[in-house]
mmCIF file of C-alpha atoms and ligand atoms in Angstrom:
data_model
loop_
_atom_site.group_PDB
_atom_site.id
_atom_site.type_symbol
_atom_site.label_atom_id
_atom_site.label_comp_id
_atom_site.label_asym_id
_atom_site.label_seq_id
_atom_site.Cartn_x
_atom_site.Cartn_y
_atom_site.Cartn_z
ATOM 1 C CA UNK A 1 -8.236 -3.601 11.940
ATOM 2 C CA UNK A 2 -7.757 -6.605 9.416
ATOM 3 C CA UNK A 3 -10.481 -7.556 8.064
ATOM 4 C CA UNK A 4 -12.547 -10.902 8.955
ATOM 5 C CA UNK A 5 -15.306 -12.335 6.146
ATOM 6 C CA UNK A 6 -17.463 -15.169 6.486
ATOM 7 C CA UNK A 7 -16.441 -18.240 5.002
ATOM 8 C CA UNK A 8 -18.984 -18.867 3.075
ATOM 9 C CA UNK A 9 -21.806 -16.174 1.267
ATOM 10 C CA UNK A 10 -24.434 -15.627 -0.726
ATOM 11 C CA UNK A 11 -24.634 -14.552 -4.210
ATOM 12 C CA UNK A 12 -27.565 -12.001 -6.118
ATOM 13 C CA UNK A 13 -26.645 -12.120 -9.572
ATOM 14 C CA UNK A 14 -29.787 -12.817 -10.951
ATOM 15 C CA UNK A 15 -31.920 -11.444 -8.231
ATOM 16 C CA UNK A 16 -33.794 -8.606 -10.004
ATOM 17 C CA UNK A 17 -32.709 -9.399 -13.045
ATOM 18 C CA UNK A 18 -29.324 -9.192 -14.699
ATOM 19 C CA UNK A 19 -28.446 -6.152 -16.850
ATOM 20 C CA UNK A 20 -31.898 -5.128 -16.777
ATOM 21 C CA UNK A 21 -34.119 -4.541 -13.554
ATOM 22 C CA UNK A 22 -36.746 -7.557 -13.732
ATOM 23 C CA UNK A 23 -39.352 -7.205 -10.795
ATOM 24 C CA UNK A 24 -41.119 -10.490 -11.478
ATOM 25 C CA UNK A 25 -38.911 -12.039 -8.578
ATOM 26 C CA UNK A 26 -38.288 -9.072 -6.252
ATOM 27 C CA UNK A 27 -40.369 -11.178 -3.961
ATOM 28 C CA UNK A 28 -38.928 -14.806 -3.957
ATOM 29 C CA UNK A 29 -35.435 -13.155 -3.695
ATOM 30 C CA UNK A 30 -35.807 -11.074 -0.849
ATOM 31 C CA UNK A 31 -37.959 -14.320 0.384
ATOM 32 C CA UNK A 32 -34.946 -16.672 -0.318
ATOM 33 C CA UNK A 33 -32.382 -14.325 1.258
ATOM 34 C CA UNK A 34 -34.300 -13.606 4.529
ATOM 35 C CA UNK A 35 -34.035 -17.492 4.414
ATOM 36 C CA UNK A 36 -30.202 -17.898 4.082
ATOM 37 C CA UNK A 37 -29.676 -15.332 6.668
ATOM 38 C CA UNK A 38 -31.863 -17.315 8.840
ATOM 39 C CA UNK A 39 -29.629 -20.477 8.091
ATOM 40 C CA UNK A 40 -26.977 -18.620 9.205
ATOM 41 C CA UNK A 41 -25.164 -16.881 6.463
ATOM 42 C CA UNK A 42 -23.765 -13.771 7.057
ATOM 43 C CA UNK A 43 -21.849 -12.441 4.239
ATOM 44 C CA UNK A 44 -23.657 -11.603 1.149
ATOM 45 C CA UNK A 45 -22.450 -10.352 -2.361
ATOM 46 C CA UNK A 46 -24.250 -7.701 -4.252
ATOM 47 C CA UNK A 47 -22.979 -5.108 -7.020
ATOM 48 C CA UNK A 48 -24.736 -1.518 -8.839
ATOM 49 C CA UNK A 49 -24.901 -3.467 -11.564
ATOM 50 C CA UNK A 50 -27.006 -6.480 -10.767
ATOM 51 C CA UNK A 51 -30.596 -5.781 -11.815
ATOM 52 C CA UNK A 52 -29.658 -2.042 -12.003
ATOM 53 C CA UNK A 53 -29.587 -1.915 -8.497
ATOM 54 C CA UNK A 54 -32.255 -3.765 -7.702
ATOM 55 C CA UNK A 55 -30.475 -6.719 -6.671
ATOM 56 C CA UNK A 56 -29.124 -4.043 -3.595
ATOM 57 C CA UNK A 57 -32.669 -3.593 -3.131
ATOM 58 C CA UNK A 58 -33.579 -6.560 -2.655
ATOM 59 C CA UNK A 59 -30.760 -7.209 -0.224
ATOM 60 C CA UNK A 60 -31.646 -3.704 1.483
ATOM 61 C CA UNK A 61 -35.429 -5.599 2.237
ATOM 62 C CA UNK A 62 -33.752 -9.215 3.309
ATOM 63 C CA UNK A 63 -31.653 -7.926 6.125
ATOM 64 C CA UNK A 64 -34.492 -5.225 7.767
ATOM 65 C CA UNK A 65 -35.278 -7.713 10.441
ATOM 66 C CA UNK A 66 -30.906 -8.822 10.933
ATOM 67 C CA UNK A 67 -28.777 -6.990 13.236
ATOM 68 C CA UNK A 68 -27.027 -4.731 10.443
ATOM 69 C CA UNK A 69 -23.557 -5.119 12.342
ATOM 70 C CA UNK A 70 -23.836 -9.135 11.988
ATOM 71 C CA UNK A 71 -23.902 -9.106 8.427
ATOM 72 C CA UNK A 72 -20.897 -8.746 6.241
ATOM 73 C CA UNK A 73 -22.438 -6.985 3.003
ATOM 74 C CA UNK A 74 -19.802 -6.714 -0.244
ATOM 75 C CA UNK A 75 -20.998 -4.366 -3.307
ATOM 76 C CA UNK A 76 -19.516 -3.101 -6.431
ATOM 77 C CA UNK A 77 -18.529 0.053 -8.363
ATOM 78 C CA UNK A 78 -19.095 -0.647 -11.941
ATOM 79 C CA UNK A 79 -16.157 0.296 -14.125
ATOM 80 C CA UNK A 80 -18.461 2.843 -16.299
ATOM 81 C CA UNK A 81 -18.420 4.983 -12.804
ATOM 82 C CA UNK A 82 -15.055 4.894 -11.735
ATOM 83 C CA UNK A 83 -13.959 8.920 -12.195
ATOM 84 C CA UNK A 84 -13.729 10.607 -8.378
ATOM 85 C CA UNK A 85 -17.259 11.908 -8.370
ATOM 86 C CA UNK A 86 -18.915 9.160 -10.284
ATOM 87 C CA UNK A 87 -17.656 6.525 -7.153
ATOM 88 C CA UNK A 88 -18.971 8.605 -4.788
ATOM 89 C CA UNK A 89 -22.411 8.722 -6.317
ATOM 90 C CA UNK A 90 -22.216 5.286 -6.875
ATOM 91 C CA UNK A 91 -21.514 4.194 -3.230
ATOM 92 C CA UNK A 92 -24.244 7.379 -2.321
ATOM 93 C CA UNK A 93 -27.118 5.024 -4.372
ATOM 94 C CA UNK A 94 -26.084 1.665 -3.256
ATOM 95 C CA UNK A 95 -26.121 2.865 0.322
ATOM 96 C CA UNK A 96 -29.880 3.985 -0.104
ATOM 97 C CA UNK A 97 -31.092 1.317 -2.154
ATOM 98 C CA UNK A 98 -30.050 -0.842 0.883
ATOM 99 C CA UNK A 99 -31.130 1.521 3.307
ATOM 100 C CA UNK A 100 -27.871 0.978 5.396
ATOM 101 C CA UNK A 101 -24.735 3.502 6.772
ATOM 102 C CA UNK A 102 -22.035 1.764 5.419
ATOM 103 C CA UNK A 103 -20.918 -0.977 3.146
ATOM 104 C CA UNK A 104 -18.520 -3.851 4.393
ATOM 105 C CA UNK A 105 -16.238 -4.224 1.379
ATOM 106 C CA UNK A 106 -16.601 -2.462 -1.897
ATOM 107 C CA UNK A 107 -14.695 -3.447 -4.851
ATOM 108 C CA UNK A 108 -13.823 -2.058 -8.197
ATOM 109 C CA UNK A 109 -15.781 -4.119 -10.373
ATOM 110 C CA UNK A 110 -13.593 -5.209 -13.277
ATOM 111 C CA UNK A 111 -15.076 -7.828 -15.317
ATOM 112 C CA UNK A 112 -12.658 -10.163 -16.841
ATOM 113 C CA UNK A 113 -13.243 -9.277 -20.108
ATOM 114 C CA UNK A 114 -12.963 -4.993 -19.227
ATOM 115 C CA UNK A 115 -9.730 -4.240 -17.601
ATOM 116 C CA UNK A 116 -9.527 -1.241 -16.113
ATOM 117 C CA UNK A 117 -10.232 1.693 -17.830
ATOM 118 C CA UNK A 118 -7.767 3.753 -19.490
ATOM 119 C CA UNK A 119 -9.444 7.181 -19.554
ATOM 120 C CA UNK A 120 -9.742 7.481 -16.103
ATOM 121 C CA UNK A 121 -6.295 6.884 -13.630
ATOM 122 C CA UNK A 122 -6.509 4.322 -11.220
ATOM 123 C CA UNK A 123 -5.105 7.013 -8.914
ATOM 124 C CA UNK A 124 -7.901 8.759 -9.192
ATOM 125 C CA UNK A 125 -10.573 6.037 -8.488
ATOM 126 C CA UNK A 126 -8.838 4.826 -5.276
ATOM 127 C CA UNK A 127 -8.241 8.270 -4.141
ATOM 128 C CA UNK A 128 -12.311 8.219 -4.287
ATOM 129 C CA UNK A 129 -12.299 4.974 -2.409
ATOM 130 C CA UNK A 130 -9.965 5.921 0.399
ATOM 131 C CA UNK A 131 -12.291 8.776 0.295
ATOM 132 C CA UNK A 132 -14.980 6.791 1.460
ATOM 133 C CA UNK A 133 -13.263 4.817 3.864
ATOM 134 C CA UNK A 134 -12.168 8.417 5.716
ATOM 135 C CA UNK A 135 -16.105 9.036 5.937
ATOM 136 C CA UNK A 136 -16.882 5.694 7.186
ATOM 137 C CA UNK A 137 -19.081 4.466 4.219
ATOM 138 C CA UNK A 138 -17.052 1.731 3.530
ATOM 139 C CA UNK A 139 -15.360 -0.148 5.843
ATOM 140 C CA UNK A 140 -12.464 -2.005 3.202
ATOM 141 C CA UNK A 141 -11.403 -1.106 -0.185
ATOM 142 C CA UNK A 142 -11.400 -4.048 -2.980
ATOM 143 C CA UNK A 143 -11.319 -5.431 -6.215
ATOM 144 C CA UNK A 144 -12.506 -7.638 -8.727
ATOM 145 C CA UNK A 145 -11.085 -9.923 -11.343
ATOM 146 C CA UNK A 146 -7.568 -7.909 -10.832
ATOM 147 C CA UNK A 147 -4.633 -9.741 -12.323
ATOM 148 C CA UNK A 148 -1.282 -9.743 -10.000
ATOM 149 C CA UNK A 149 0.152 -6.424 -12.436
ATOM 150 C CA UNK A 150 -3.324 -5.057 -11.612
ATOM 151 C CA UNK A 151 -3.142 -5.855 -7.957
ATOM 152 C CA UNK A 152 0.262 -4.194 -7.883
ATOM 153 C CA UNK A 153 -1.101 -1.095 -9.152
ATOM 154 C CA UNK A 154 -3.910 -0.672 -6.812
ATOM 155 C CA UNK A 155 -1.221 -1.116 -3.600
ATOM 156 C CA UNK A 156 1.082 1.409 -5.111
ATOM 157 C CA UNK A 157 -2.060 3.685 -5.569
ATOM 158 C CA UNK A 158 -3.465 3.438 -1.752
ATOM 159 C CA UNK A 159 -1.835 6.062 0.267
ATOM 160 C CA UNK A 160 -2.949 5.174 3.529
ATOM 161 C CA UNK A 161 -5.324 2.155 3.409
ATOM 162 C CA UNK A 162 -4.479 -1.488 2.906
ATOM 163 C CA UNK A 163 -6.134 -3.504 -0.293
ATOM 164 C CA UNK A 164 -8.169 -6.220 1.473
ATOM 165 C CA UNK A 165 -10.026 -8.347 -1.114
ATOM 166 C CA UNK A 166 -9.537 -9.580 -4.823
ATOM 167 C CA UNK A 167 -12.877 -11.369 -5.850
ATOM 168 C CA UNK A 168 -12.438 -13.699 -8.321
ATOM 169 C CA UNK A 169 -13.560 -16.880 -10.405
ATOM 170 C CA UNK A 170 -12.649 -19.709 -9.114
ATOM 171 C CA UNK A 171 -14.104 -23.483 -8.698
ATOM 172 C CA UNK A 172 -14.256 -27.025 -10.355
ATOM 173 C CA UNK A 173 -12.936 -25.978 -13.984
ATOM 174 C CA UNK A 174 -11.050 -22.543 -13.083
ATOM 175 C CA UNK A 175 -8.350 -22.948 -11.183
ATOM 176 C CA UNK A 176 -6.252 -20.541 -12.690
ATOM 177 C CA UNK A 177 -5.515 -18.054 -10.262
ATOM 178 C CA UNK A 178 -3.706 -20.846 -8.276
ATOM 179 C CA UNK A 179 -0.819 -20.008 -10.432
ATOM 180 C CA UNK A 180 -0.072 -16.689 -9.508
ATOM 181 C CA UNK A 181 -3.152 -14.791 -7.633
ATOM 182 C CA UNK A 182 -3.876 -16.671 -4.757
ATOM 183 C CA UNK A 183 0.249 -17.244 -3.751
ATOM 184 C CA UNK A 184 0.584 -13.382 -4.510
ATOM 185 C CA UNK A 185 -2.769 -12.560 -2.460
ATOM 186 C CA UNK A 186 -1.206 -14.888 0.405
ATOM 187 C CA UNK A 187 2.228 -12.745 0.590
ATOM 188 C CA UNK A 188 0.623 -9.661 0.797
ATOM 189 C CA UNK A 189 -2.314 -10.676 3.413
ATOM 190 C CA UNK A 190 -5.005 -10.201 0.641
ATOM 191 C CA UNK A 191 -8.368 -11.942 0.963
ATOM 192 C CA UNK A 192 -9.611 -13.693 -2.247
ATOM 193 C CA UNK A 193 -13.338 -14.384 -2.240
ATOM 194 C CA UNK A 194 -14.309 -17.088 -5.297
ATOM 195 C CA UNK A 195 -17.599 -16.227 -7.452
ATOM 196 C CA UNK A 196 -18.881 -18.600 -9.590
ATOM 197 C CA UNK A 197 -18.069 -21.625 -7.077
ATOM 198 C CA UNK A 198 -20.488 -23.759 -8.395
ATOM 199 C CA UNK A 199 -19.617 -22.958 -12.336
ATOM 200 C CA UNK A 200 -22.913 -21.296 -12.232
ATOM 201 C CA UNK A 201 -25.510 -24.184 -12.236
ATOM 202 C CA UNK A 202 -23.447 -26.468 -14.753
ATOM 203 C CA UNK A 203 -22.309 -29.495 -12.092
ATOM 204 C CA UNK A 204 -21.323 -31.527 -14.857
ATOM 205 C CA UNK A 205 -18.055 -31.938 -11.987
ATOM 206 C CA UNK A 206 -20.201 -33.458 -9.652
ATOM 207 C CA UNK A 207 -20.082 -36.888 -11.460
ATOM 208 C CA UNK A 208 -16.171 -36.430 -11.257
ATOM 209 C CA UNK A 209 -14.478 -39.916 -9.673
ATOM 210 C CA UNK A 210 -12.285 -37.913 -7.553
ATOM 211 C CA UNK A 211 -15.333 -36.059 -6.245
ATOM 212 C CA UNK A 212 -17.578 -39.266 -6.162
ATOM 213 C CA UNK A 213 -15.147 -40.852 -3.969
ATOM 214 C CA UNK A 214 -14.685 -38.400 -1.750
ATOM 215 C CA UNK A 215 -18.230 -37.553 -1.118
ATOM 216 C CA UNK A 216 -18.710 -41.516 -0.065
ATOM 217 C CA UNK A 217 -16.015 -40.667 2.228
ATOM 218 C CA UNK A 218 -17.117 -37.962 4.145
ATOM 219 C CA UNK A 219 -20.934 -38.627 3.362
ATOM 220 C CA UNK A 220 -21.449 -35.128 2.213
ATOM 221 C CA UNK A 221 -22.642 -34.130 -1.596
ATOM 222 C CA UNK A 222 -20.235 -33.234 -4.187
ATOM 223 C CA UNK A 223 -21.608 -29.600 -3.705
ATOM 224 C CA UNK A 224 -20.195 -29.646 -0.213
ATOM 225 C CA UNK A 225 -17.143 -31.253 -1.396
ATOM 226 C CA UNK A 226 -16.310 -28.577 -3.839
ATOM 227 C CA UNK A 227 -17.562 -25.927 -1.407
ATOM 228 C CA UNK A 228 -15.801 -26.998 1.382
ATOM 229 C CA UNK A 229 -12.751 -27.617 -1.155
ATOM 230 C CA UNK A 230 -12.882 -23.688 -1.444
ATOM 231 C CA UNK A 231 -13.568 -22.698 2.226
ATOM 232 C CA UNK A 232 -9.920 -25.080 3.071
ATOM 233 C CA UNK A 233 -8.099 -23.075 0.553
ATOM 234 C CA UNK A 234 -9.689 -19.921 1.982
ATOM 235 C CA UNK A 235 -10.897 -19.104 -0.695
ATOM 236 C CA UNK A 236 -14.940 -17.476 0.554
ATOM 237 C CA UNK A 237 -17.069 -19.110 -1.856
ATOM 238 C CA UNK A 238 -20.537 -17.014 -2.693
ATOM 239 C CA UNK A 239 -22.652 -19.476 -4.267
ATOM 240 C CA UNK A 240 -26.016 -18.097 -5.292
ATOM 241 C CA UNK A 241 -28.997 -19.892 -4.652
ATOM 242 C CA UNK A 242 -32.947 -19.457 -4.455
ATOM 243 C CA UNK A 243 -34.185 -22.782 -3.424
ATOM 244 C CA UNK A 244 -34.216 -23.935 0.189
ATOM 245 C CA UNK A 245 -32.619 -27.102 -0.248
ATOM 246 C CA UNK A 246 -29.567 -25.220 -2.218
ATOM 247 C CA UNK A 247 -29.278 -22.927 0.716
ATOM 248 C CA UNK A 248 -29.052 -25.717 3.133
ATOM 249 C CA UNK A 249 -27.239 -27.930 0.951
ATOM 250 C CA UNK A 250 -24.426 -25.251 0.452
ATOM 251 C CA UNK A 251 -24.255 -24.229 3.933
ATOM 252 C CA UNK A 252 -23.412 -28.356 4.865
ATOM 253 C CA UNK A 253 -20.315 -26.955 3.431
ATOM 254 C CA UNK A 254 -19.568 -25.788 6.861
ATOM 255 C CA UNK A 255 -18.821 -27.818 9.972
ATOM 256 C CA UNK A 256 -16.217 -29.866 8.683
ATOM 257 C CA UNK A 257 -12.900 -29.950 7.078
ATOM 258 C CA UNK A 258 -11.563 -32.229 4.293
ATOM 259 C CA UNK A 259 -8.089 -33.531 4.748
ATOM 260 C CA UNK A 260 -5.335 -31.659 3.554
ATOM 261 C CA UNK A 261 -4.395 -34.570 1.409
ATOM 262 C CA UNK A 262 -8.338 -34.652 -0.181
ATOM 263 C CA UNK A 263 -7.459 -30.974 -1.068
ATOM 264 C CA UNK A 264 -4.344 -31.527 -2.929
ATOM 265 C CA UNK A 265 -6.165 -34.626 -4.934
ATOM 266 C CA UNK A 266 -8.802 -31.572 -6.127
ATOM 267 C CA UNK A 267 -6.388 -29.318 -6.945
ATOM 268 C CA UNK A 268 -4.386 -31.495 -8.773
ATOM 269 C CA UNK A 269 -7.436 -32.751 -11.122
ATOM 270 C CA UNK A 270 -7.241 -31.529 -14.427
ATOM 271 C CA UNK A 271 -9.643 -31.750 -17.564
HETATM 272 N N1 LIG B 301 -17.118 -10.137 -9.427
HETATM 273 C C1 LIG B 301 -17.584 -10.660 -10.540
HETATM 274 O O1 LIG B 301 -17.184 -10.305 -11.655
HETATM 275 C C2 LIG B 301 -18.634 -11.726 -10.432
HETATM 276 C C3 LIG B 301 -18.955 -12.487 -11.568
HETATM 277 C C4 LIG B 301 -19.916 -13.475 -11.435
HETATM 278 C C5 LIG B 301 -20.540 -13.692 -10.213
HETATM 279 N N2 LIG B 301 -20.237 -12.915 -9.114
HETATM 280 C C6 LIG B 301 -20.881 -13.132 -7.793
HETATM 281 O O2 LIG B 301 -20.722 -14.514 -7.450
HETATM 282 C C7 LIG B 301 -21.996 -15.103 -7.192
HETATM 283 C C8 LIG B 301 -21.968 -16.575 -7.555
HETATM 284 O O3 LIG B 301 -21.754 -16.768 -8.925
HETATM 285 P P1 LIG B 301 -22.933 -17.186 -9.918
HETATM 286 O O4 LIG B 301 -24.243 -16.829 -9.332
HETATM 287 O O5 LIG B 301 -22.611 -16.626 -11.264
HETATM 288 O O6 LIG B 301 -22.750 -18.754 -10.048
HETATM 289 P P2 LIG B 301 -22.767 -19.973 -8.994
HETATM 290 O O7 LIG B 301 -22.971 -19.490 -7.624
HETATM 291 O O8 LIG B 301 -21.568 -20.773 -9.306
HETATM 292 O O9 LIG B 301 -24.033 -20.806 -9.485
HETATM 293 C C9 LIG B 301 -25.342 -20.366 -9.271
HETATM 294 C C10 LIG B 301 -26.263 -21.431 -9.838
HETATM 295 O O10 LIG B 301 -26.071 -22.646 -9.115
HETATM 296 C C11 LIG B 301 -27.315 -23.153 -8.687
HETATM 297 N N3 LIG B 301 -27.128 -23.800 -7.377
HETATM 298 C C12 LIG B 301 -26.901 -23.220 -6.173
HETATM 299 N N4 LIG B 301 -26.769 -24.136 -5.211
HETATM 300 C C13 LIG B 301 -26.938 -25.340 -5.812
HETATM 301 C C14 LIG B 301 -26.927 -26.680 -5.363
HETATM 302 N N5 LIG B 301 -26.709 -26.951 -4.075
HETATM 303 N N6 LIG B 301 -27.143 -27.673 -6.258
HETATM 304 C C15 LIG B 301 -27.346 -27.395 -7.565
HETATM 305 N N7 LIG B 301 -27.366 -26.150 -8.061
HETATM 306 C C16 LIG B 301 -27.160 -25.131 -7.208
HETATM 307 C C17 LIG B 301 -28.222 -21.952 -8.577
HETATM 308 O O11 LIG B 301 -29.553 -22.365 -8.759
HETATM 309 P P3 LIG B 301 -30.782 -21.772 -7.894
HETATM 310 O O12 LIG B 301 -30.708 -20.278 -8.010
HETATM 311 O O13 LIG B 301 -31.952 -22.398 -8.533
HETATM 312 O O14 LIG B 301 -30.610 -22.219 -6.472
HETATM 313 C C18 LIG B 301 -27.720 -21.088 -9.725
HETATM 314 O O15 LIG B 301 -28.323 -21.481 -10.936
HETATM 315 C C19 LIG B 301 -22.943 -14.261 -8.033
HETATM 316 O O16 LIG B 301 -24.293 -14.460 -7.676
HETATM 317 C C20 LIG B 301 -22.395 -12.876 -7.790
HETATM 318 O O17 LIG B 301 -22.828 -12.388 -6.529
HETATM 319 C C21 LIG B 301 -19.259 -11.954 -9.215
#
């Protein structure tokens, strides 16, 4: 079945710390998630590495009181556990921290800055995810921060799954993928989900002209503007966000539709 993703999510980085496990917000996150799923989000983003897992527990304690089956949950396999056994420990722990059955989309999590690793074969890491697909604990296989050559690689490794996502960065300042990413992801029926969307707090954008004139013309905030910008491009943005009014604000991003011509005049703005 091809795969169907919100359009817009919610990020965690930062919920239970970062690289470290920090308890002194367990509470307000799981408070502020409970809270966007009560908006009406339904896809949220969460990786093994955020917090050291807590970040999945703290998602495992927001969505107790949701209908598991109506939310769209996305994790990670860091790239320090991608030999065959080491994925399916991985997937083993983020299934219990969240206290669910299965996991909507997990990705190999490449970070920009780590391609993948040489010492163990790619072969040998998807052959663990298809793995877990046969057994039900994931529903689709993805990736993160993969490069088109990348990409490439991953297809030619599946033997009988299709790759469904490629999260990457993409907003305001980083278009870059537009290049060759997103038109290769398009061809082969790929779904790109953009992290980062709101250039992670710095909306320096916001006073933009482009976007200034645009928000008076569809009275909506340059957030939503940019937001939107991304869901038109289909492109699932996952902002993150802890205060009510950000949840709400970023969720305006929905209901609407800039003009295809409004779209282009984004794209088209260079620094
Ligand atoms: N795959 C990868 O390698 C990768 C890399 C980076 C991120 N990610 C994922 O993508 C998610 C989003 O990226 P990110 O968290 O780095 O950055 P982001 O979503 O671009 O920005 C988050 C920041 O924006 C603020 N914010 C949210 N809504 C706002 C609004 N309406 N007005 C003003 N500020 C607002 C948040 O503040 P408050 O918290 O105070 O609301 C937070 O400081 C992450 O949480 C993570 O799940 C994946």
């Amino acid at each position: 079945m091809p795969m169907k993703i919100p359009p817009i999510g919610l990020g965690t980085w930062g919920l239970g710390g970062k690289y470290e496990r920090d308890e002194s917000n367990r509470e307000a996150s799981i408070k502020s998630l409970k809270l966007g799923l009560k908006i009406g989000y339904r896809l949220i983003d969460t990786a093994e590495l955020y917090g050291r897992g807590l970040a999945e527990e703290i998602v495992g304690q927001a969505i107790k009181s949701f209908k598991r089956e109506e939310i769209f949950i996305i994790s990670k396999v860091w790239l320090d556990n991608l030999a065959y056994d080491a994925v399916i420990n991985s997937v083993k722990k983020s299934l219990a921290r969240m206290e669910t059955d299965y996991i909507d989309l997990y990705l190999i999590h490449w970070s920009k800055e780590n391609r993948p690793k040489k010492n163990v074969p790619l072969e040998e890491t998807v052959g663990a995810m298809e793995f877990l697909a046969d057994q039900k604990l994931i529903k689709y296989i993805g990736v993160s921060n993969a490069d088109v050559n990348t990409l490439r690689q991953v297809q030619k490794a599946l033997k009988h799954t299709k790759l469904a996502a490629d999260q990457i960065e993409y907003n305001f300042y980083d278009k870059s993928a537009s290049k060759d990413i997103v038109p290769y992801c398009r061809r082969h029926d790929i779904k790109l989900i953009a992290y980062r969307p709101l250039t992670k707090g710095n909306l320096d954008w916001a006073k933009n002209q482009i976007i200034c004139s645009l928000s008076k013309k569809y009275n909506k905030t340059s957030v939503q503007i940019v937001l939107n910008w991304l869901i038109c491009l289909d492109l699932s943005p996952i902002p993150k966000a802890s205060s009510e009014d950000h949840l709400l604000e970023n969720y305006g991003a929905l209901g609407w539709e800039l003009e295809t011509s409004d779209v282009a005049l984004i794209n088209n703005i260079t620094q």
